[in-house]
Amino acid sequence: MIRIKYAFASILFLFAAVSFAQEQEGNEKEPGHYNQSKFKQLYEEFATPNTYRSASGAPGPDYYQQQADYKMDIRLDDKNAKIYGEETITYTNNSPDALEYLWVQLDQNVRTKDSKALLKNGSGVPIADQPKTFVGKYMTAPFDGGFVIEHVKDDSGKALPHTINFTMMRVDLPAPLKSGEKFSFNVKWNYNIPDHTVNRARSGYEYFAEDGNRAYVIAQFFPRMAVYNDVEGWQNHQFWGNGEFALPFGDYEVNITVPADHILDGTGVLQNRKEVYTKEMLRRYEQAKKSYDKPVMIVTQAEAEAAEKGFSDKTKTWKLKAENVRDFGFATSRKFIWDMQAVKMGNRDVMAVSMYPKEGNPLWEEYSTKAVAHTLRSYSSHTFDYPYPKAISVHAKNQGMEYPMICWNYGRPNADGTYSDRTKYGMISVIIHEVGHNFFPMIVNSDERQWGWMDEGLDTFMQYIAEQEFGELYPEAIAPNDKYPSRRGDPAKIVPYMSGDQSTIAPIMSNPENVFQLGPNAYGKPATALNILRETVMGRELFDHAFKTYAQRWKFKHPTPEDFFRTMEDASAVDLDWYWRGWFYTTDYVDMGVKNIKKYYVSDRPNKKMQAYLSERGMTEADLRPLVYLEEMDETSDETELKNGLPSETSKTLKEYMMDNMTAAERAAVKEPKYFYEITYNSPGGLPMPLIVEYTYADGTVENITYPPEIWRKNSSEVMIVVSSASELTGVEIDPKMETADIDTTNNSWPKKEQESDFDKMKEGIKGE
Ligand SMILES: [Zn+2]
């Protein structure tokens, strides 16, 4: 019922005598308004495509990646909380380059006594400290952690020269490793395992004073090959604590020796199940492999509680083998309860597994494996079928950390077994998140050291979808008639961050060490950006296809941000450079508003603008051909002009044109708007977004129009739109469903919700005449 035209000027080309420079009053053309930069393509920001990485965002014909295979023997000294290890790394150089040295990551070295990581942050005196923090800061000697490297040898047993630089070790090769060649070497080490509950380590142990046991969640426990690739050469940026890991794929054979009464699980397939399981556990395991609807207990709580009292001096060796993984983690304790179920994945079965001490119950037996199984199904449907044989969720206090096939998760009930909704949702959410990390970055193997958002942002976005689906699938798990209370993902959730002090906000495209608030920067904002892209900018069909294309192109490979950005456009035919620029490369925020509304009526008489134009040039009306005018209504407008508002009645020029150029049928088909409005929308935030507007009319009709983001392409701060309608416009609201993360909604409505608008006052004036 309404027709929209772009503002101004376009109707003025009709006459021959003059040509208009578009300088009319009202079309304020100040310097800088013609601002194409927000829609400028990202050629300057993106690396030039090449034969390794195609312009389409797919791996190029010469794409390569290195391989690092590991054979390891690990021994846990439970009494002293210490690990001893020896590994043989076989490194395959698939790059075209000859390598003179190899870089190995020694991440445990972030916890040496003299670690520079302890000194990396400047700070003033805070308002206050938690006593625990205070003791840690001023009264405690640093933990004596870090790798003790006992030897580095080649496969003939000859010592290899090596240099340790903080968390990196350079191993000098006897001769350059040529393209296509392999090199094997052996490293022996040990280190003190940290208590992860006191120093926020990503792995370590928790000590349970009541029963004297430790529960270990162990990772970064072995010297690991750094990534070498076409983008960075060696990724040997140090591990300072925030930027996580960059690791090549490889095959692992790991033998782990622990006390005989421990229960252990980790990355890979157990090779000697009969040696380490009891007969009863084997029987239950066979059952679990056929249980698709609920978990089967492999170790019950009663059995775990009995084991807590044992403290065996004997040992057992658990042998695990994993193919095509980028890392390895394991968890071990005599406190662990263990349950498993099967999940159908195409024509394969995957085991969903949980391990938890009794302190996790009753929450963990109820929800952990359920959440694992759901995550595998949900993520697979949006990416690719989960390719590994199992996924394990381990309960560890305050932990949320991921490794291939295994992750540590928080969510502990009170000592009496009660728990809050917050604890429950936090636990389900962290399990979805950490199990989800199997997809990003364990399989779609992005460089976490450089780009936190590529795994955290994509994973948090997928987590949001999986959580919402969880709420629909298990309504009994959430509040009645509610949806799953996702902490991140909804546009409104990112508003406080994006409206914050600009001096403490970094763009998403920043190294995780250099941002102020890693949570909103690498998790919340990219997740929201992708959610808005899916729901509001691209639509689910285009987005889901493109996102899946990215996941499938880059599974078991190493993508860069550009590979993601390019693929999303390549697979959807949606130009998104403006979106990546705004959301990922800047700290612009969304704030769109209704700045001004003017009302017009149709007339044959030259309007005030035309009169001004003529008088400036010494012309008169006689110099013009008959034209149709929209004249602004103000206090001097004639009420009768309004009453005779129909253009076919009031504009003779228009009527004649229609009679001469249109058939009767065509004339009958045209709409005859009576009301015209020139609406000025502005965007103080500067981040272009689709302009979603709800128009309400006096006859009760409501019309929703979404102007494409491109409406901001010539002027990113202000745009005018002419709305014509048969009924009087009574309300305008931008983004009525809060889809765009608009940080200030007080300017989103006309008339303004609280105060009377200028137009209302003007209307009052007219009525008074
Ligand atoms: Zn994460």
Short mmCIF file of N, CA and C in Angstrom, two decimals, residues 351-466:
data_model
loop_
_atom_site.label_atom_id
_atom_site.label_comp_id
_atom_site.label_asym_id
_atom_site.label_seq_id
_atom_site.Cartn_x
_atom_site.Cartn_y
_atom_site.Cartn_z
N MET A 351 31.22 -42.75 20.41
CA MET A 351 30.91 -42.86 21.82
C MET A 351 30.93 -41.47 22.47
N ALA A 352 29.84 -41.16 23.17
CA ALA A 352 29.78 -39.95 24.00
C ALA A 352 30.09 -40.39 25.42
N VAL A 353 31.09 -39.74 26.04
CA VAL A 353 31.67 -40.25 27.29
C VAL A 353 31.75 -39.14 28.34
N SER A 354 31.53 -39.49 29.60
CA SER A 354 31.75 -38.54 30.69
C SER A 354 32.54 -39.20 31.81
N MET A 355 33.45 -38.41 32.39
CA MET A 355 34.20 -38.85 33.57
C MET A 355 34.11 -37.74 34.60
N TYR A 356 33.77 -38.12 35.83
CA TYR A 356 33.58 -37.09 36.85
C TYR A 356 33.76 -37.70 38.23
N PRO A 357 34.31 -36.91 39.17
CA PRO A 357 34.34 -37.38 40.55
C PRO A 357 32.95 -37.26 41.16
N LYS A 358 32.75 -37.89 42.29
CA LYS A 358 31.42 -37.84 42.93
C LYS A 358 30.98 -36.42 43.22
N GLU A 359 31.96 -35.52 43.35
CA GLU A 359 31.64 -34.11 43.62
C GLU A 359 30.83 -33.49 42.49
N GLY A 360 30.83 -34.10 41.31
CA GLY A 360 30.05 -33.57 40.18
C GLY A 360 28.60 -34.01 40.20
N ASN A 361 28.29 -35.00 41.02
CA ASN A 361 26.92 -35.51 41.03
C ASN A 361 26.03 -34.78 42.01
N PRO A 362 24.70 -34.78 41.77
CA PRO A 362 23.98 -35.56 40.76
C PRO A 362 23.91 -34.90 39.36
N LEU A 363 24.51 -33.75 39.23
CA LEU A 363 24.38 -33.01 37.97
C LEU A 363 25.00 -33.76 36.80
N TRP A 364 26.16 -34.30 37.03
CA TRP A 364 26.92 -34.83 35.89
C TRP A 364 26.33 -36.09 35.31
N GLU A 365 25.84 -37.01 36.17
CA GLU A 365 25.27 -38.24 35.61
C GLU A 365 23.99 -37.91 34.84
N GLU A 366 23.36 -36.82 35.20
CA GLU A 366 22.11 -36.45 34.54
C GLU A 366 22.35 -35.78 33.19
N TYR A 367 23.31 -34.86 33.12
CA TYR A 367 23.38 -34.01 31.93
C TYR A 367 24.64 -34.12 31.07
N SER A 368 25.75 -34.61 31.61
CA SER A 368 26.98 -34.47 30.85
C SER A 368 26.95 -35.23 29.52
N THR A 369 26.71 -36.53 29.59
CA THR A 369 26.77 -37.32 28.35
C THR A 369 25.64 -36.92 27.40
N LYS A 370 24.51 -36.53 27.97
CA LYS A 370 23.40 -36.03 27.15
C LYS A 370 23.85 -34.80 26.34
N ALA A 371 24.57 -33.92 27.02
CA ALA A 371 25.05 -32.70 26.35
C ALA A 371 26.13 -33.04 25.31
N VAL A 372 26.98 -34.01 25.61
CA VAL A 372 28.01 -34.41 24.65
C VAL A 372 27.34 -34.94 23.38
N ALA A 373 26.40 -35.88 23.55
CA ALA A 373 25.74 -36.49 22.40
C ALA A 373 25.00 -35.44 21.57
N HIS A 374 24.31 -34.53 22.26
CA HIS A 374 23.58 -33.48 21.55
C HIS A 374 24.53 -32.59 20.75
N THR A 375 25.66 -32.24 21.36
CA THR A 375 26.63 -31.37 20.68
C THR A 375 27.12 -32.03 19.39
N LEU A 376 27.46 -33.31 19.47
CA LEU A 376 27.96 -34.01 18.28
C LEU A 376 26.93 -33.97 17.16
N ARG A 377 25.66 -34.20 17.51
CA ARG A 377 24.61 -34.21 16.48
C ARG A 377 24.40 -32.81 15.92
N SER A 378 24.30 -31.82 16.82
CA SER A 378 23.99 -30.46 16.39
C SER A 378 25.10 -29.88 15.50
N TYR A 379 26.32 -29.95 15.99
CA TYR A 379 27.44 -29.38 15.22
C TYR A 379 27.61 -30.12 13.90
N SER A 380 27.47 -31.44 13.92
CA SER A 380 27.65 -32.21 12.69
C SER A 380 26.66 -31.76 11.62
N SER A 381 25.43 -31.47 12.04
CA SER A 381 24.43 -31.10 11.05
C SER A 381 24.76 -29.76 10.38
N HIS A 382 25.58 -28.93 11.02
CA HIS A 382 25.93 -27.64 10.44
C HIS A 382 27.31 -27.62 9.79
N THR A 383 28.05 -28.74 9.92
CA THR A 383 29.43 -28.71 9.42
C THR A 383 29.74 -29.98 8.63
N PHE A 384 30.11 -31.05 9.35
CA PHE A 384 30.42 -32.35 8.77
C PHE A 384 30.23 -33.36 9.87
N ASP A 385 30.05 -34.64 9.49
CA ASP A 385 29.87 -35.67 10.52
C ASP A 385 31.13 -35.75 11.39
N TYR A 386 30.92 -35.72 12.68
CA TYR A 386 32.04 -35.82 13.62
C TYR A 386 32.88 -37.04 13.27
N PRO A 387 34.15 -36.84 12.93
CA PRO A 387 34.92 -37.96 12.37
C PRO A 387 35.65 -38.84 13.38
N TYR A 388 35.76 -38.39 14.63
CA TYR A 388 36.54 -39.16 15.60
C TYR A 388 35.66 -40.22 16.27
N PRO A 389 36.30 -41.24 16.90
CA PRO A 389 35.51 -42.34 17.46
C PRO A 389 34.79 -42.00 18.77
N LYS A 390 35.25 -40.93 19.45
CA LYS A 390 34.61 -40.62 20.74
C LYS A 390 34.76 -39.16 21.10
N ALA A 391 33.97 -38.73 22.07
CA ALA A 391 34.10 -37.39 22.63
C ALA A 391 33.85 -37.51 24.12
N ILE A 392 34.83 -37.02 24.90
CA ILE A 392 34.79 -37.20 26.36
C ILE A 392 34.64 -35.84 27.04
N SER A 393 33.74 -35.79 28.02
CA SER A 393 33.61 -34.60 28.88
C SER A 393 34.09 -34.97 30.28
N VAL A 394 35.11 -34.27 30.75
CA VAL A 394 35.67 -34.55 32.08
C VAL A 394 35.33 -33.40 33.01
N HIS A 395 34.85 -33.72 34.20
CA HIS A 395 34.55 -32.65 35.15
C HIS A 395 35.81 -32.22 35.89
N ALA A 396 36.15 -30.94 35.79
CA ALA A 396 37.29 -30.39 36.52
C ALA A 396 36.89 -29.01 36.99
N LYS A 397 37.13 -28.74 38.26
CA LYS A 397 36.68 -27.49 38.89
C LYS A 397 37.17 -26.27 38.11
N ASN A 398 36.26 -25.39 37.78
CA ASN A 398 36.57 -24.11 37.13
C ASN A 398 37.25 -24.24 35.77
N GLN A 399 37.26 -25.43 35.21
CA GLN A 399 37.93 -25.60 33.92
C GLN A 399 36.93 -25.53 32.78
N GLY A 400 37.40 -25.02 31.67
CA GLY A 400 36.67 -25.10 30.41
C GLY A 400 37.75 -25.12 29.35
N MET A 401 38.16 -26.30 28.95
CA MET A 401 39.32 -26.38 28.07
C MET A 401 39.20 -27.60 27.18
N GLU A 402 39.66 -27.42 25.93
CA GLU A 402 39.38 -28.41 24.91
C GLU A 402 40.62 -29.03 24.30
N TYR A 403 40.51 -30.30 23.94
CA TYR A 403 41.56 -31.04 23.22
C TYR A 403 40.84 -32.02 22.29
N PRO A 404 41.55 -32.64 21.35
CA PRO A 404 40.85 -33.56 20.46
C PRO A 404 40.23 -34.72 21.23
N MET A 405 38.95 -34.92 21.05
CA MET A 405 38.17 -36.01 21.66
C MET A 405 37.97 -35.88 23.16
N ILE A 406 38.59 -34.89 23.81
CA ILE A 406 38.46 -34.79 25.27
C ILE A 406 38.48 -33.32 25.70
N CYS A 407 37.70 -33.02 26.73
CA CYS A 407 37.70 -31.63 27.25
C CYS A 407 37.39 -31.64 28.74
N TRP A 408 37.79 -30.53 29.41
CA TRP A 408 37.53 -30.37 30.84
C TRP A 408 36.42 -29.33 31.01
N ASN A 409 35.51 -29.62 31.94
CA ASN A 409 34.37 -28.71 32.10
C ASN A 409 34.01 -28.47 33.56
N TYR A 410 33.58 -27.23 33.83
CA TYR A 410 33.16 -26.88 35.20
C TYR A 410 31.68 -27.23 35.40
N GLY A 411 31.18 -26.84 36.57
CA GLY A 411 29.77 -27.10 36.92
C GLY A 411 29.70 -28.05 38.10
N ARG A 412 29.91 -27.50 39.29
CA ARG A 412 29.94 -28.37 40.46
C ARG A 412 28.79 -28.04 41.40
N PRO A 413 27.99 -29.03 41.77
CA PRO A 413 26.91 -28.79 42.73
C PRO A 413 27.48 -28.42 44.11
N ASN A 414 26.62 -27.92 44.98
CA ASN A 414 27.02 -27.69 46.36
C ASN A 414 27.35 -29.03 47.02
N ALA A 415 28.01 -28.95 48.19
CA ALA A 415 28.44 -30.18 48.88
C ALA A 415 27.26 -31.10 49.18
N ASP A 416 26.06 -30.52 49.40
CA ASP A 416 24.90 -31.37 49.72
C ASP A 416 24.19 -31.87 48.46
N GLY A 417 24.76 -31.60 47.30
CA GLY A 417 24.17 -32.12 46.05
C GLY A 417 23.17 -31.18 45.40
N THR A 418 22.80 -30.09 46.09
CA THR A 418 21.90 -29.13 45.46
C THR A 418 22.70 -28.26 44.48
N TYR A 419 21.97 -27.69 43.54
CA TYR A 419 22.66 -26.77 42.62
C TYR A 419 21.67 -25.75 42.07
N SER A 420 22.22 -24.61 41.69
CA SER A 420 21.37 -23.55 41.14
C SER A 420 21.18 -23.78 39.65
N ASP A 421 20.17 -23.09 39.09
CA ASP A 421 19.98 -23.11 37.63
C ASP A 421 21.24 -22.60 36.93
N ARG A 422 21.85 -21.60 37.55
CA ARG A 422 23.05 -21.01 36.95
C ARG A 422 24.14 -22.06 36.79
N THR A 423 24.33 -22.88 37.85
CA THR A 423 25.34 -23.94 37.79
C THR A 423 24.98 -24.95 36.71
N LYS A 424 23.70 -25.31 36.64
CA LYS A 424 23.26 -26.32 35.67
C LYS A 424 23.47 -25.81 34.24
N TYR A 425 22.95 -24.62 33.95
CA TYR A 425 23.08 -24.09 32.58
C TYR A 425 24.55 -23.83 32.25
N GLY A 426 25.30 -23.36 33.24
CA GLY A 426 26.73 -23.11 33.01
C GLY A 426 27.43 -24.40 32.61
N MET A 427 27.06 -25.49 33.28
CA MET A 427 27.68 -26.78 33.00
C MET A 427 27.27 -27.31 31.63
N ILE A 428 26.00 -27.25 31.31
CA ILE A 428 25.57 -27.74 29.99
C ILE A 428 26.22 -26.89 28.90
N SER A 429 26.25 -25.59 29.12
CA SER A 429 26.81 -24.68 28.11
C SER A 429 28.30 -24.91 27.90
N VAL A 430 29.03 -25.10 29.00
CA VAL A 430 30.49 -25.27 28.82
C VAL A 430 30.77 -26.61 28.15
N ILE A 431 29.96 -27.62 28.44
CA ILE A 431 30.17 -28.91 27.77
C ILE A 431 29.90 -28.76 26.27
N ILE A 432 28.79 -28.10 25.92
CA ILE A 432 28.51 -27.89 24.49
C ILE A 432 29.68 -27.14 23.86
N HIS A 433 30.14 -26.10 24.55
CA HIS A 433 31.22 -25.28 24.00
C HIS A 433 32.51 -26.09 23.81
N GLU A 434 32.93 -26.80 24.83
CA GLU A 434 34.22 -27.49 24.76
C GLU A 434 34.17 -28.71 23.85
N VAL A 435 33.08 -29.45 23.89
CA VAL A 435 32.95 -30.57 22.93
C VAL A 435 32.90 -29.99 21.52
N GLY A 436 32.22 -28.84 21.40
CA GLY A 436 32.13 -28.19 20.09
C GLY A 436 33.48 -27.78 19.53
N HIS A 437 34.43 -27.53 20.41
CA HIS A 437 35.78 -27.17 19.95
C HIS A 437 36.44 -28.30 19.15
N ASN A 438 35.91 -29.52 19.24
CA ASN A 438 36.42 -30.57 18.37
C ASN A 438 36.33 -30.13 16.90
N PHE A 439 35.25 -29.37 16.60
CA PHE A 439 35.05 -28.92 15.21
C PHE A 439 35.94 -27.73 14.90
N PHE A 440 35.92 -26.74 15.79
CA PHE A 440 36.76 -25.55 15.68
C PHE A 440 37.50 -25.39 17.00
N PRO A 441 38.76 -25.55 17.11
CA PRO A 441 39.80 -25.62 16.07
C PRO A 441 40.46 -26.99 15.92
N MET A 442 39.90 -28.05 16.57
CA MET A 442 40.63 -29.32 16.54
C MET A 442 40.63 -29.92 15.13
N ILE A 443 39.53 -29.74 14.40
CA ILE A 443 39.45 -30.32 13.05
C ILE A 443 39.58 -29.22 11.99
N VAL A 444 38.76 -28.17 12.10
CA VAL A 444 39.01 -26.97 11.27
C VAL A 444 40.10 -26.21 12.03
N ASN A 445 41.34 -26.51 11.65
CA ASN A 445 42.50 -26.24 12.52
C ASN A 445 43.06 -24.82 12.29
N SER A 446 42.36 -23.84 12.86
CA SER A 446 42.82 -22.46 12.73
C SER A 446 43.95 -22.19 13.71
N ASP A 447 44.58 -21.07 13.54
CA ASP A 447 45.74 -20.69 14.36
C ASP A 447 45.26 -19.90 15.57
N GLU A 448 45.11 -20.59 16.69
CA GLU A 448 44.60 -19.92 17.90
C GLU A 448 45.59 -18.93 18.48
N ARG A 449 46.87 -19.19 18.26
CA ARG A 449 47.89 -18.30 18.81
C ARG A 449 47.72 -16.90 18.23
N GLN A 450 47.30 -16.85 16.97
CA GLN A 450 47.16 -15.57 16.28
C GLN A 450 45.73 -15.02 16.34
N TRP A 451 44.74 -15.92 16.16
CA TRP A 451 43.35 -15.47 16.00
C TRP A 451 42.44 -16.22 16.98
N GLY A 452 42.20 -15.60 18.14
CA GLY A 452 41.33 -16.26 19.11
C GLY A 452 39.92 -16.46 18.60
N TRP A 453 39.44 -15.50 17.82
CA TRP A 453 38.03 -15.54 17.42
C TRP A 453 37.73 -16.67 16.44
N MET A 454 38.76 -17.11 15.70
CA MET A 454 38.47 -18.11 14.66
C MET A 454 37.98 -19.42 15.24
N ASP A 455 38.45 -19.76 16.43
CA ASP A 455 37.86 -20.94 17.08
C ASP A 455 36.82 -20.54 18.11
N GLU A 456 37.13 -19.55 18.95
CA GLU A 456 36.18 -19.19 20.02
C GLU A 456 34.90 -18.58 19.47
N GLY A 457 35.04 -17.71 18.49
CA GLY A 457 33.87 -17.04 17.93
C GLY A 457 32.98 -18.00 17.17
N LEU A 458 33.59 -18.79 16.29
CA LEU A 458 32.80 -19.75 15.52
C LEU A 458 32.17 -20.79 16.44
N ASP A 459 32.95 -21.21 17.45
CA ASP A 459 32.43 -22.21 18.38
C ASP A 459 31.30 -21.63 19.23
N THR A 460 31.45 -20.40 19.70
CA THR A 460 30.41 -19.81 20.53
C THR A 460 29.13 -19.58 19.72
N PHE A 461 29.30 -19.26 18.44
CA PHE A 461 28.14 -19.13 17.55
C PHE A 461 27.42 -20.48 17.41
N MET A 462 28.18 -21.53 17.15
CA MET A 462 27.58 -22.87 17.03
C MET A 462 26.99 -23.33 18.35
N GLN A 463 27.65 -22.93 19.44
CA GLN A 463 27.16 -23.26 20.78
C GLN A 463 25.78 -22.66 21.01
N TYR A 464 25.61 -21.41 20.56
CA TYR A 464 24.31 -20.74 20.71
C TYR A 464 23.21 -21.54 19.99
N ILE A 465 23.51 -21.97 18.77
CA ILE A 465 22.52 -22.76 18.01
C ILE A 465 22.23 -24.07 18.74
N ALA A 466 23.31 -24.74 19.20
CA ALA A 466 23.15 -26.03 19.87
C ALA A 466 22.37 -25.87 21.19
#
